mmCIF file of C-alpha atoms in Angstrom:
data_model
loop_
_atom_site.group_PDB
_atom_site.id
_atom_site.type_symbol
_atom_site.label_atom_id
_atom_site.label_comp_id
_atom_site.label_asym_id
_atom_site.label_seq_id
_atom_site.Cartn_x
_atom_site.Cartn_y
_atom_site.Cartn_z
ATOM 1 C CA MET A 1 9.784 10.177 -29.454
ATOM 2 C CA THR A 2 8.204 7.013 -30.841
ATOM 3 C CA LEU A 3 7.793 4.438 -28.092
ATOM 4 C CA PHE A 4 9.051 1.454 -30.089
ATOM 5 C CA SER A 5 12.192 2.799 -31.717
ATOM 6 C CA ASP A 6 15.950 2.495 -31.412
ATOM 7 C CA ALA A 7 16.067 5.991 -29.934
ATOM 8 C CA PHE A 8 13.596 5.092 -27.166
ATOM 9 C CA PHE A 9 15.424 1.954 -26.099
ATOM 10 C CA ASP A 10 18.868 3.503 -26.437
ATOM 11 C CA GLY A 11 17.608 6.310 -24.239
ATOM 12 C CA LEU A 12 16.872 3.897 -21.398
ATOM 13 C CA SER A 13 20.606 3.753 -20.721
ATOM 14 C CA SER A 14 20.375 7.182 -19.088
ATOM 15 C CA SER A 15 18.363 5.525 -16.308
ATOM 16 C CA THR A 16 21.328 3.266 -15.458
ATOM 17 C CA LEU A 17 23.969 5.941 -14.888
ATOM 18 C CA GLU A 18 25.355 6.843 -11.478
ATOM 19 C CA VAL A 19 22.545 8.060 -9.262
ATOM 20 C CA GLY A 20 23.628 11.707 -9.511
ATOM 21 C CA ALA A 21 23.369 11.637 -13.290
ATOM 22 C CA ALA A 22 20.561 9.134 -13.937
ATOM 23 C CA GLN A 23 17.043 9.872 -15.184
ATOM 24 C CA THR A 24 13.871 8.083 -14.197
ATOM 25 C CA LEU A 25 12.289 5.699 -16.691
ATOM 26 C CA PRO A 26 9.925 7.213 -19.299
ATOM 27 C CA PRO A 27 6.355 7.525 -17.957
ATOM 28 C CA ALA A 28 5.054 5.321 -20.791
ATOM 29 C CA CYS A 29 6.846 2.361 -19.175
ATOM 30 C CA TYR A 30 4.214 2.548 -16.426
ATOM 31 C CA THR A 31 1.072 3.319 -18.401
ATOM 32 C CA ASP A 32 1.189 2.148 -22.013
ATOM 33 C CA ALA A 33 -0.692 -1.058 -22.855
ATOM 34 C CA ALA A 34 1.590 -1.913 -25.781
ATOM 35 C CA PHE A 35 4.642 -1.495 -23.565
ATOM 36 C CA TYR A 36 3.082 -3.811 -20.996
ATOM 37 C CA ASP A 37 2.709 -6.494 -23.666
ATOM 38 C CA PHE A 38 6.329 -5.899 -24.650
ATOM 39 C CA GLU A 39 7.358 -6.110 -20.992
ATOM 40 C CA LYS A 40 5.658 -9.465 -20.557
ATOM 41 C CA ALA A 41 7.834 -10.855 -23.352
ATOM 42 C CA ALA A 42 10.964 -9.092 -22.088
ATOM 43 C CA LEU A 43 10.624 -10.000 -18.410
ATOM 44 C CA PHE A 44 7.803 -12.257 -17.335
ATOM 45 C CA ASP A 45 8.254 -14.832 -20.092
ATOM 46 C CA ARG A 46 11.977 -15.143 -19.323
ATOM 47 C CA GLU A 47 12.768 -14.367 -15.698
ATOM 48 C CA TRP A 48 12.349 -16.379 -12.498
ATOM 49 C CA LEU A 49 9.029 -15.470 -10.896
ATOM 50 C CA CYS A 50 8.336 -15.980 -7.205
ATOM 51 C CA VAL A 51 4.952 -17.630 -6.633
ATOM 52 C CA GLY A 52 4.974 -18.483 -2.912
ATOM 53 C CA ARG A 53 6.652 -20.421 -0.109
ATOM 54 C CA VAL A 54 7.303 -24.123 0.329
ATOM 55 C CA ASP A 55 5.204 -23.859 3.512
ATOM 56 C CA GLN A 56 2.151 -23.599 1.273
ATOM 57 C CA VAL A 57 2.690 -27.120 -0.092
ATOM 58 C CA ARG A 58 4.023 -29.052 2.897
ATOM 59 C CA GLU A 59 2.372 -32.412 2.241
ATOM 60 C CA PRO A 60 1.900 -34.568 -0.865
ATOM 61 C CA GLY A 61 -1.241 -33.389 -2.640
ATOM 62 C CA ASP A 62 -1.077 -29.864 -1.212
ATOM 63 C CA PHE A 63 -1.590 -27.231 -3.903
ATOM 64 C CA PHE A 64 -2.228 -23.545 -4.455
ATOM 65 C CA THR A 65 -3.015 -21.454 -7.505
ATOM 66 C CA THR A 66 -1.837 -18.019 -8.552
ATOM 67 C CA GLU A 67 -1.600 -15.843 -11.653
ATOM 68 C CA ILE A 68 1.208 -13.681 -12.999
ATOM 69 C CA ALA A 69 0.883 -11.428 -16.043
ATOM 70 C CA GLY A 70 -2.229 -13.250 -17.205
ATOM 71 C CA GLU A 71 -0.910 -16.809 -16.812
ATOM 72 C CA PRO A 72 -2.798 -19.079 -14.361
ATOM 73 C CA ILE A 73 -0.294 -21.185 -12.408
ATOM 74 C CA LEU A 74 -0.832 -24.327 -10.334
ATOM 75 C CA VAL A 75 1.785 -25.320 -7.736
ATOM 76 C CA THR A 76 1.636 -28.689 -5.988
ATOM 77 C CA ARG A 77 3.703 -31.299 -4.169
ATOM 78 C CA ASN A 78 3.527 -34.722 -5.810
ATOM 79 C CA ARG A 79 3.551 -38.151 -4.139
ATOM 80 C CA ALA A 80 7.353 -38.303 -4.397
ATOM 81 C CA GLY A 81 7.582 -35.049 -2.394
ATOM 82 C CA GLU A 82 8.654 -32.933 -5.369
ATOM 83 C CA ILE A 83 7.261 -29.443 -5.886
ATOM 84 C CA LYS A 84 5.757 -29.097 -9.351
ATOM 85 C CA ALA A 85 4.472 -26.016 -11.163
ATOM 86 C CA MET A 86 2.297 -26.108 -14.251
ATOM 87 C CA SER A 87 -0.375 -24.294 -16.179
ATOM 88 C CA SER A 88 -3.808 -24.752 -14.628
ATOM 89 C CA VAL A 89 -5.428 -24.497 -18.077
ATOM 90 C CA CYS A 90 -7.186 -27.713 -19.123
ATOM 91 C CA GLN A 91 -5.897 -28.918 -22.492
ATOM 92 C CA HIS A 92 -9.449 -29.607 -23.674
ATOM 93 C CA ARG A 93 -11.414 -26.343 -23.613
ATOM 94 C CA ALA A 94 -9.197 -24.058 -21.499
ATOM 95 C CA MET A 95 -11.189 -24.343 -18.256
ATOM 96 C CA LEU A 96 -9.050 -23.896 -15.137
ATOM 97 C CA VAL A 97 -8.589 -27.253 -13.420
ATOM 98 C CA ALA A 98 -8.029 -25.790 -9.942
ATOM 99 C CA GLU A 99 -8.856 -22.730 -7.877
ATOM 100 C CA GLY A 100 -7.616 -21.489 -4.532
ATOM 101 C CA LYS A 101 -5.675 -23.984 -2.414
ATOM 102 C CA GLY A 102 -6.146 -27.344 -0.769
ATOM 103 C CA ASN A 103 -5.082 -30.958 -0.897
ATOM 104 C CA ALA A 104 -5.995 -33.265 -3.772
ATOM 105 C CA ARG A 105 -5.200 -36.675 -5.204
ATOM 106 C CA GLY A 106 -5.268 -35.081 -8.653
ATOM 107 C CA PHE A 107 -7.051 -32.326 -10.514
ATOM 108 C CA VAL A 108 -10.486 -32.791 -12.076
ATOM 109 C CA CYS A 109 -11.537 -30.193 -14.606
ATOM 110 C CA PRO A 110 -15.015 -29.198 -13.379
ATOM 111 C CA TYR A 111 -16.237 -28.518 -16.918
ATOM 112 C CA HIS A 112 -15.927 -31.950 -18.575
ATOM 113 C CA HIS A 113 -14.163 -33.960 -15.858
ATOM 114 C CA TRP A 114 -10.828 -34.509 -17.526
ATOM 115 C CA VAL A 115 -8.555 -35.766 -14.742
ATOM 116 C CA TYR A 116 -4.890 -34.835 -14.302
ATOM 117 C CA SER A 117 -2.329 -36.272 -11.897
ATOM 118 C CA LEU A 118 -0.264 -34.214 -9.458
ATOM 119 C CA ASN A 119 2.439 -34.233 -12.149
ATOM 120 C CA GLY A 120 0.025 -32.811 -14.721
ATOM 121 C CA ASP A 121 -0.422 -36.014 -16.745
ATOM 122 C CA LEU A 122 -3.866 -36.643 -18.196
ATOM 123 C CA VAL A 123 -5.165 -39.857 -16.596
ATOM 124 C CA ASN A 124 -8.800 -39.828 -17.699
ATOM 125 C CA ALA A 125 -10.812 -38.121 -20.452
ATOM 126 C CA PRO A 126 -14.449 -39.300 -20.533
ATOM 127 C CA ALA A 127 -16.132 -40.112 -23.840
ATOM 128 C CA MET A 128 -13.066 -39.399 -25.968
ATOM 129 C CA ASP A 129 -12.887 -42.919 -27.431
ATOM 130 C CA ARG A 130 -14.503 -41.812 -30.716
ATOM 131 C CA THR A 131 -12.118 -38.886 -31.241
ATOM 132 C CA CYS A 132 -9.741 -39.614 -34.134
ATOM 133 C CA GLY A 133 -6.098 -39.885 -33.159
ATOM 134 C CA PHE A 134 -6.673 -38.914 -29.540
ATOM 135 C CA ASP A 135 -4.105 -40.407 -27.136
ATOM 136 C CA LYS A 136 -4.353 -39.273 -23.536
ATOM 137 C CA LYS A 137 -0.720 -40.270 -22.970
ATOM 138 C CA THR A 138 0.339 -37.346 -25.155
ATOM 139 C CA VAL A 139 -1.685 -34.775 -23.208
ATOM 140 C CA LYS A 140 -0.563 -33.038 -20.019
ATOM 141 C CA LEU A 141 -0.727 -29.677 -18.321
ATOM 142 C CA PRO A 142 2.261 -27.618 -19.536
ATOM 143 C CA GLY A 143 4.953 -27.691 -16.861
ATOM 144 C CA PHE A 144 7.341 -24.937 -15.776
ATOM 145 C CA LYS A 145 10.870 -24.940 -14.444
ATOM 146 C CA VAL A 146 10.946 -24.753 -10.636
ATOM 147 C CA GLU A 147 13.684 -23.542 -8.313
ATOM 148 C CA ILE A 148 13.583 -23.213 -4.536
ATOM 149 C CA TRP A 149 15.586 -20.364 -2.999
ATOM 150 C CA LEU A 150 15.604 -19.848 0.793
ATOM 151 C CA GLY A 151 12.159 -21.416 1.046
ATOM 152 C CA PHE A 152 10.655 -19.363 -1.780
ATOM 153 C CA ILE A 153 9.258 -21.124 -4.855
ATOM 154 C CA PHE A 154 10.240 -19.647 -8.216
ATOM 155 C CA VAL A 155 8.968 -20.705 -11.631
ATOM 156 C CA ASN A 156 10.155 -19.875 -15.117
ATOM 157 C CA PHE A 157 8.208 -20.179 -18.364
ATOM 158 C CA ASP A 158 11.479 -20.355 -20.316
ATOM 159 C CA ASP A 159 12.888 -23.884 -20.429
ATOM 160 C CA THR A 160 16.312 -22.514 -21.393
ATOM 161 C CA ALA A 161 16.589 -20.041 -18.503
ATOM 162 C CA PRO A 162 19.829 -20.254 -16.485
ATOM 163 C CA PRO A 163 19.535 -21.218 -12.798
ATOM 164 C CA LEU A 164 18.585 -18.485 -10.365
ATOM 165 C CA ALA A 165 20.564 -19.283 -7.208
ATOM 166 C CA PRO A 166 24.081 -18.758 -8.665
ATOM 167 C CA ARG A 167 23.069 -15.215 -9.589
ATOM 168 C CA LEU A 168 21.791 -14.480 -6.066
ATOM 169 C CA GLN A 169 24.972 -15.332 -4.176
ATOM 170 C CA ASN A 170 25.592 -11.734 -3.081
ATOM 171 C CA VAL A 171 22.022 -11.243 -1.874
ATOM 172 C CA GLU A 172 21.973 -14.633 -0.176
ATOM 173 C CA ALA A 173 25.238 -13.930 1.667
ATOM 174 C CA ALA A 174 23.914 -10.564 2.870
ATOM 175 C CA ILE A 175 20.757 -12.057 4.402
ATOM 176 C CA ALA A 176 22.129 -15.473 5.406
ATOM 177 C CA ASN A 177 21.800 -14.797 9.144
ATOM 178 C CA PHE A 178 18.020 -14.562 8.849
ATOM 179 C CA ASP A 179 18.036 -18.267 7.892
ATOM 180 C CA LEU A 180 14.840 -17.855 5.887
ATOM 181 C CA GLU A 181 14.569 -21.556 5.103
ATOM 182 C CA ALA A 182 13.988 -22.229 8.811
ATOM 183 C CA ALA A 183 11.713 -19.222 9.389
ATOM 184 C CA GLU A 184 8.064 -19.773 10.285
ATOM 185 C CA ALA A 185 5.557 -18.418 7.766
ATOM 186 C CA LEU A 186 2.196 -16.890 8.525
ATOM 187 C CA GLU A 187 -0.711 -17.101 6.082
ATOM 188 C CA PRO A 188 -0.165 -14.635 3.194
ATOM 189 C CA MET A 189 -2.763 -12.039 2.244
ATOM 190 C CA THR A 190 -3.633 -10.885 -1.277
ATOM 191 C CA GLY A 191 -4.648 -7.415 -2.436
ATOM 192 C CA GLN A 192 -5.548 -5.804 -5.779
ATOM 193 C CA PHE A 193 -4.147 -2.385 -6.665
ATOM 194 C CA ALA A 194 -4.690 0.240 -9.372
ATOM 195 C CA TRP A 195 -1.099 1.025 -10.302
ATOM 196 C CA ASN A 196 1.758 -0.423 -12.324
ATOM 197 C CA TRP A 197 3.812 -3.114 -10.593
ATOM 198 C CA LYS A 198 7.004 -1.037 -10.929
ATOM 199 C CA VAL A 199 5.413 1.806 -8.947
ATOM 200 C CA MET A 200 5.000 -0.633 -6.054
ATOM 201 C CA PHE A 201 8.475 -2.130 -6.458
ATOM 202 C CA GLU A 202 10.074 1.317 -6.517
ATOM 203 C CA ASN A 203 8.123 2.606 -3.532
ATOM 204 C CA ASN A 204 9.188 -0.346 -1.444
ATOM 205 C CA ASN A 205 12.812 0.476 -2.231
ATOM 206 C CA ASP A 206 12.612 4.236 -1.863
ATOM 207 C CA GLY A 207 14.394 5.370 1.278
ATOM 208 C CA TYR A 208 14.184 8.988 0.157
ATOM 209 C CA HIS A 209 10.539 9.401 1.132
ATOM 210 C CA ALA A 210 10.646 7.643 4.491
ATOM 211 C CA SER A 211 11.587 10.541 6.754
ATOM 212 C CA LYS A 212 9.096 12.801 4.997
ATOM 213 C CA LEU A 213 5.978 10.787 4.233
ATOM 214 C CA HIS A 214 6.225 8.558 7.320
ATOM 215 C CA ARG A 215 7.476 11.155 9.802
ATOM 216 C CA GLY A 216 6.390 10.263 13.323
ATOM 217 C CA VAL A 217 6.831 7.779 16.133
ATOM 218 C CA LEU A 218 6.262 4.734 13.929
ATOM 219 C CA HIS A 219 9.145 5.527 11.565
ATOM 220 C CA ASP A 220 11.519 8.153 12.984
ATOM 221 C CA PHE A 221 13.988 5.495 14.187
ATOM 222 C CA ILE A 222 14.986 4.729 10.565
ATOM 223 C CA PRO A 223 15.990 8.088 9.012
ATOM 224 C CA SER A 224 16.522 8.424 5.263
ATOM 225 C CA GLU A 225 20.046 9.780 5.687
ATOM 226 C CA LEU A 226 21.175 6.377 7.017
ATOM 227 C CA ALA A 227 20.346 4.660 3.715
ATOM 228 C CA SER A 228 23.055 2.806 1.789
ATOM 229 C CA PHE A 229 23.034 0.879 -1.465
ATOM 230 C CA PRO A 230 25.467 -2.001 -2.024
ATOM 231 C CA GLU A 231 26.539 -2.257 -5.635
ATOM 232 C CA ALA A 232 25.066 -5.196 -7.542
ATOM 233 C CA ALA A 233 27.397 -6.925 -9.961
ATOM 234 C CA PRO A 234 26.463 -7.192 -13.659
ATOM 235 C CA GLY A 235 24.551 -10.422 -14.019
ATOM 236 C CA ASP A 236 23.218 -10.439 -10.461
ATOM 237 C CA ALA A 237 19.555 -11.420 -10.288
ATOM 238 C CA GLY A 238 18.863 -9.247 -7.238
ATOM 239 C CA PHE A 239 19.998 -6.199 -5.303
ATOM 240 C CA LEU A 240 20.001 -4.798 -1.767
ATOM 241 C CA ARG A 241 19.182 -1.665 0.168
ATOM 242 C CA TYR A 242 20.184 -1.043 3.773
ATOM 243 C CA ASN A 243 18.826 1.581 6.141
ATOM 244 C CA GLY A 244 20.555 2.107 9.441
ATOM 245 C CA THR A 245 18.448 2.542 12.572
ATOM 246 C CA LEU A 246 18.974 4.787 15.588
ATOM 247 C CA HIS A 247 19.129 1.806 17.929
ATOM 248 C CA PRO A 248 19.514 -1.979 17.620
ATOM 249 C CA ASP A 249 16.534 -4.265 17.057
ATOM 250 C CA ALA A 250 14.282 -1.494 15.796
ATOM 251 C CA SER A 251 10.766 -2.489 14.754
ATOM 252 C CA PHE A 252 7.739 -0.797 13.242
ATOM 253 C CA ASN A 253 5.580 -0.364 16.345
ATOM 254 C CA PRO A 254 5.032 2.384 18.940
ATOM 255 C CA THR A 255 7.865 1.074 21.158
ATOM 256 C CA GLN A 256 10.248 1.272 18.176
ATOM 257 C CA LYS A 257 11.851 -1.939 19.521
ATOM 258 C CA ALA A 258 11.496 -5.588 18.564
ATOM 259 C CA VAL A 259 8.551 -7.130 20.393
ATOM 260 C CA LEU A 260 8.781 -10.609 18.847
ATOM 261 C CA PRO A 261 11.720 -13.007 19.286
ATOM 262 C CA ILE A 262 14.576 -11.868 17.074
ATOM 263 C CA PHE A 263 16.076 -14.154 14.453
ATOM 264 C CA PRO A 264 18.686 -16.002 16.527
ATOM 265 C CA LYS A 265 21.659 -15.892 14.130
ATOM 266 C CA LEU A 266 21.661 -12.148 13.436
ATOM 267 C CA SER A 267 24.919 -10.244 13.833
ATOM 268 C CA ASP A 268 25.192 -6.862 15.542
ATOM 269 C CA GLU A 269 25.415 -5.338 12.070
ATOM 270 C CA ASP A 270 22.170 -7.034 11.016
ATOM 271 C CA ARG A 271 20.463 -5.841 14.185
ATOM 272 C CA GLY A 272 21.490 -2.226 13.589
ATOM 273 C CA ARG A 273 19.649 -1.781 10.327
ATOM 274 C CA ALA A 274 16.693 -2.738 8.191
ATOM 275 C CA THR A 275 17.569 -4.777 5.124
ATOM 276 C CA PHE A 276 15.655 -4.677 1.858
ATOM 277 C CA ALA A 277 16.382 -7.558 -0.527
ATOM 278 C CA ASN A 278 14.933 -7.596 -4.019
ATOM 279 C CA ILE A 279 14.657 -10.282 -6.680
ATOM 280 C CA PRO A 280 12.821 -8.588 -9.547
ATOM 281 C CA PRO A 281 10.397 -8.729 -11.099
ATOM 282 C CA THR A 282 8.288 -10.348 -8.370
ATOM 283 C CA LEU A 283 9.888 -10.579 -4.907
ATOM 284 C CA SER A 284 10.762 -7.871 -2.401
ATOM 285 C CA LEU A 285 11.749 -8.465 1.243
ATOM 286 C CA VAL A 286 11.598 -6.021 4.171
ATOM 287 C CA MET A 287 13.753 -7.421 6.979
ATOM 288 C CA THR A 288 13.991 -6.295 10.607
ATOM 289 C CA SER A 289 15.323 -8.136 13.653
ATOM 290 C CA ASP A 290 12.003 -9.731 14.593
ATOM 291 C CA MET A 291 10.076 -9.943 11.304
ATOM 292 C CA VAL A 292 10.489 -10.352 7.560
ATOM 293 C CA ILE A 293 7.683 -9.096 5.362
ATOM 294 C CA TYR A 294 7.743 -10.449 1.820
ATOM 295 C CA LEU A 295 5.881 -9.010 -1.137
ATOM 296 C CA ILE A 296 5.125 -11.028 -4.265
ATOM 297 C CA LEU A 297 4.170 -8.599 -7.029
ATOM 298 C CA ARG A 298 1.915 -9.931 -9.788
ATOM 299 C CA PRO A 299 1.012 -7.574 -12.642
ATOM 300 C CA THR A 300 -2.512 -7.927 -13.994
ATOM 301 C CA GLY A 301 -2.368 -5.142 -16.590
ATOM 302 C CA PRO A 302 -0.418 -2.025 -17.552
ATOM 303 C CA GLU A 303 -1.868 -0.080 -14.617
ATOM 304 C CA THR A 304 -3.057 -2.794 -12.256
ATOM 305 C CA MET A 305 -1.461 -5.457 -10.103
ATOM 306 C CA ALA A 306 -2.064 -7.999 -7.372
ATOM 307 C CA GLN A 307 0.239 -8.550 -4.436
ATOM 308 C CA ASP A 308 0.668 -11.408 -1.998
ATOM 309 C CA THR A 309 1.982 -10.150 1.343
ATOM 310 C CA GLY A 310 3.433 -12.651 3.784
ATOM 311 C CA VAL A 311 5.226 -12.593 7.133
ATOM 312 C CA LEU A 312 8.145 -14.714 8.335
ATOM 313 C CA VAL A 313 9.153 -14.910 11.997
ATOM 314 C CA ALA A 314 11.905 -16.622 13.931
ATOM 315 C CA PRO A 315 11.580 -20.364 14.622
ATOM 316 C CA GLY A 316 9.357 -20.891 17.651
ATOM 317 C CA ALA A 317 8.148 -17.293 17.699
ATOM 318 C CA ARG A 318 4.506 -18.266 17.301
ATOM 319 C CA GLU A 319 4.680 -20.162 20.592
ATOM 320 C CA SER A 320 6.183 -17.214 22.467
ATOM 321 C CA TYR A 321 4.200 -15.414 25.176
ATOM 322 C CA GLY A 322 1.710 -12.894 23.769
ATOM 323 C CA PHE A 323 2.654 -13.581 20.157
ATOM 324 C CA LYS A 324 -0.784 -12.775 18.753
ATOM 325 C CA GLU A 325 -1.035 -9.462 20.587
ATOM 326 C CA ARG A 326 2.550 -8.458 19.812
ATOM 327 C CA LEU A 327 2.101 -9.331 16.155
ATOM 328 C CA GLU A 328 -1.067 -7.244 16.071
ATOM 329 C CA MET A 329 0.895 -4.312 17.495
ATOM 330 C CA ILE A 330 3.380 -4.490 14.619
ATOM 331 C CA MET A 331 0.806 -5.091 11.903
ATOM 332 C CA THR A 332 -1.407 -2.227 13.091
ATOM 333 C CA SER A 333 1.558 0.141 12.936
ATOM 334 C CA ALA A 334 2.759 -1.255 9.615
ATOM 335 C CA GLY A 335 -0.774 -0.855 8.295
ATOM 336 C CA GLN A 336 -0.661 2.889 8.971
ATOM 337 C CA ILE A 337 2.646 3.199 7.115
ATOM 338 C CA ILE A 338 1.396 1.057 4.242
ATOM 339 C CA ALA A 339 -1.747 3.180 3.925
ATOM 340 C CA GLN A 340 0.451 6.234 3.378
ATOM 341 C CA ASP A 341 2.425 4.351 0.723
ATOM 342 C CA MET A 342 -0.724 3.140 -1.015
ATOM 343 C CA HIS A 343 -2.087 6.668 -1.257
ATOM 344 C CA VAL A 344 1.185 7.816 -2.807
ATOM 345 C CA ASP A 345 1.253 4.895 -5.263
ATOM 346 C CA GLU A 346 -2.257 5.732 -6.442
ATOM 347 C CA LEU A 347 -1.396 9.389 -7.018
ATOM 348 C CA VAL A 348 1.935 8.583 -8.679
ATOM 349 C CA GLN A 349 0.088 6.398 -11.198
ATOM 350 C CA LYS A 350 -2.289 9.277 -11.925
ATOM 351 C CA GLY A 351 0.662 11.603 -12.373
ATOM 352 C CA LEU A 352 2.400 9.217 -14.749
ATOM 353 C CA ARG A 353 -0.601 9.450 -17.104
ATOM 354 C CA SER A 354 -0.279 13.216 -17.332
ATOM 355 C CA ARG A 355 1.097 15.000 -20.405
ATOM 356 C CA PHE A 356 3.301 16.879 -17.926
ATOM 357 C CA ALA A 357 5.016 13.776 -16.526
ATOM 358 C CA ILE A 358 8.713 13.856 -17.439
ATOM 359 C CA ARG A 359 11.835 11.811 -16.860
ATOM 360 C CA GLY A 360 12.929 13.162 -13.498
ATOM 361 C CA ARG A 361 16.225 13.083 -11.582
ATOM 362 C CA TYR A 362 17.236 11.177 -8.450
ATOM 363 C CA SER A 363 18.480 12.031 -4.972
ATOM 364 C CA TRP A 364 21.435 10.051 -3.624
ATOM 365 C CA GLN A 365 18.896 8.448 -1.275
ATOM 366 C CA GLU A 366 17.264 6.770 -4.294
ATOM 367 C CA GLY A 367 20.180 4.516 -5.153
ATOM 368 C CA ALA A 368 17.971 1.412 -5.157
ATOM 369 C CA GLN A 369 15.943 2.869 -8.014
ATOM 370 C CA VAL A 370 19.046 2.978 -10.200
ATOM 371 C CA GLN A 371 19.833 -0.617 -9.187
ATOM 372 C CA PHE A 372 16.341 -1.559 -10.355
ATOM 373 C CA ASN A 373 16.823 0.360 -13.607
ATOM 374 C CA ARG A 374 20.083 -1.498 -14.197
ATOM 375 C CA TRP A 375 18.153 -4.738 -13.953
ATOM 376 C CA LEU A 376 15.287 -3.538 -16.151
ATOM 377 C CA ALA A 377 16.847 -1.525 -18.957
ATOM 378 C CA PRO A 378 19.207 -4.181 -20.376
ATOM 379 C CA ARG A 379 16.351 -6.672 -20.475
ATOM 380 C CA TYR A 380 14.143 -4.205 -22.313
ATOM 381 C CA GLN A 381 16.974 -3.454 -24.728
ATOM 382 C CA ALA A 382 17.693 -7.163 -25.275
ATOM 383 C CA GLN A 383 14.035 -7.825 -26.104
ATOM 384 C CA TRP A 384 13.996 -4.915 -28.547
ATOM 385 C CA ALA A 385 17.140 -6.327 -30.189
ATOM 386 C CA ARG A 386 15.473 -9.729 -30.490
ATOM 387 C CA MET A 387 12.456 -8.107 -32.128
ATOM 388 C CA GLN A 388 14.797 -6.519 -34.668
ATOM 389 C CA GLY A 389 16.505 -9.836 -35.312
ATOM 390 C CA GLN A 390 19.710 -8.694 -33.624
ATOM 391 C CA PRO A 391 21.689 -10.332 -30.821
ATOM 392 C CA ALA A 392 21.734 -8.550 -27.471
ATOM 393 C CA ALA A 393 24.937 -6.643 -26.752
ATOM 394 C CA PRO A 394 27.365 -8.999 -24.961
ATOM 395 C CA SER A 395 28.233 -6.383 -22.342
ATOM 396 C CA THR A 396 24.693 -6.134 -20.973
ATOM 397 C CA PRO A 397 23.814 -7.651 -17.587
ATOM 398 C CA VAL A 398 21.323 -9.868 -19.415
ATOM 399 C CA GLU A 399 24.090 -11.528 -21.376
ATOM 400 C CA ALA A 400 26.398 -11.694 -18.384
ATOM 401 C CA ALA A 401 23.644 -13.551 -16.545
#
């Protein structure tokens, strides 16, 4: 079947059926360079993209840089205390005006010393007085829409995009007791990986493999058969996965119990399970009683990605007795589990390139994959319709959003 055809995109609907009838996405969605370019237009140019936490820009002048799908992004807090996001590409010769993180009064392009304010306005451009028609007041770093949700910073390249928060009400209600806005954040870490971003997103939401791949003392308290998948409404911008645990306050460490202070507002129901909250295409949360791990997925190519991994803990937890040692206990154990996942992700990507890779079928324990497909497929189909000069079908989740 031709990749860019009505038949291909119509066929994606079979990935959105009930889990017992659904097919996996076509392998080309994970490997093909042309599809990746299509996907950038379908998703990353239009959807809300998580770039970090407000903790990373606490004070006026604080900034950090990141990149998603080839776009360099600069996030800062201005003198009025507002969080701003903009392109970090100088409007002179395309040099990046900032790297890394820090605190600055403004941004000086290191190439030719054009100077931009914290709002992105051009305030100085040396030796441009002889340039015909040049007016620095008309030049600024392109700005992006910004929305803050539970302490996470989201940006959108599409000025017409609808707000994010109203479409996350179900997810927000489900995780409200973690009070993520008040949580304390540890310094995030960044890694580079040789697989498609969807491989990572799917693995993080795959309860089916847990009791097999991760069998042992570090994971046996959270068996796959206790997985459940709340239904996401059409138009929702996120979805959930729950996995019950064999005892309350379970945690990924050799004791199998929480070793850090638990989030103080959690209900008994919260404490009896792990919660996985997902806001595609960039944010995935793994939530236990004493720790939230967040993953910010940033594609860098059709078969490569970067990921920022951060940790949130209960207010005051960092001052608790033995915090450093207890945290190390969890992270060492989590590291062993993650290493198993990384090995699988690498081999899955290799398999997806094979001529023998097919559209497979799902177990009931893979309900989150169908939820993800129901987010993806209508957006792919809507972009294909736009490319054909047709309106997207009004019944799709994209339109309902």
